Coordinates of C-alpha atoms in Angstrom, one line a residue:
M28 CA 53.6 -27.9 17.6
I29 CA 49.8 -27.4 17.3
S30 CA 49.8 -30.6 14.9
R31 CA 50.6 -32.9 17.9
I32 CA 47.7 -31.5 19.9
V33 CA 45.0 -31.4 17.2
D34 CA 43.6 -34.8 15.9
S35 CA 44.2 -34.9 12.0
S36 CA 43.1 -38.1 10.5
V37 CA 43.2 -39.6 6.9
G38 CA 39.7 -41.0 5.7
S39 CA 39.4 -44.4 4.0
D40 CA 39.1 -42.6 0.8
G41 CA 42.6 -40.9 1.4
M42 CA 41.1 -37.4 2.2
L43 CA 42.9 -35.6 5.1
H44 CA 40.5 -34.4 7.6
E45 CA 41.9 -31.4 9.3
P46 CA 39.8 -29.7 12.0
L47 CA 41.7 -26.4 12.1
F48 CA 41.8 -25.7 8.4
F49 CA 39.8 -22.6 8.9
L50 CA 42.7 -21.0 10.7
I51 CA 44.7 -20.7 7.5
P52 CA 42.4 -17.9 5.8
L53 CA 41.8 -16.3 9.1
G54 CA 45.7 -15.9 9.3
F55 CA 45.7 -14.4 5.8
L56 CA 42.9 -12.1 6.8
F57 CA 44.8 -10.8 10.0
L58 CA 48.0 -10.5 8.0
F59 CA 46.5 -8.4 5.2
S60 CA 44.4 -6.3 7.6
G61 CA 47.8 -5.6 9.6
I62 CA 49.4 -4.5 6.5
I63 CA 46.5 -2.1 5.6
A64 CA 46.7 -0.7 9.1
L65 CA 50.3 -0.2 8.9
L66 CA 50.1 1.6 5.5
F67 CA 47.3 3.9 6.8
V68 CA 49.3 4.9 9.9
G69 CA 52.5 5.3 8.0
L70 CA 50.6 7.6 5.5
G71 CA 48.9 9.6 8.1
S72 CA 52.2 10.0 10.1
A73 CA 54.0 11.2 6.8
L74 CA 51.1 13.6 6.0
N75 CA 51.2 14.9 9.6
K76 CA 54.8 15.8 9.3
K77 CA 54.4 17.4 6.0
K78 CA 51.7 19.7 7.6
K79 CA 54.1 20.6 10.5
I80 CA 56.6 21.5 8.2
S81 CA 54.8 23.9 6.0

């Protein structure tokens, strides 16, 4: 969908020029930070339940 909006081009040497290539590592950064946040929230919730039971 976005590929239709962004002007990607192939140079004369056959190299692909992709202006939004930086979004790939940024997406992985958000994915992994979300997983880490989910683990912390889940771990904190599990520890909190354990304290209430004891």
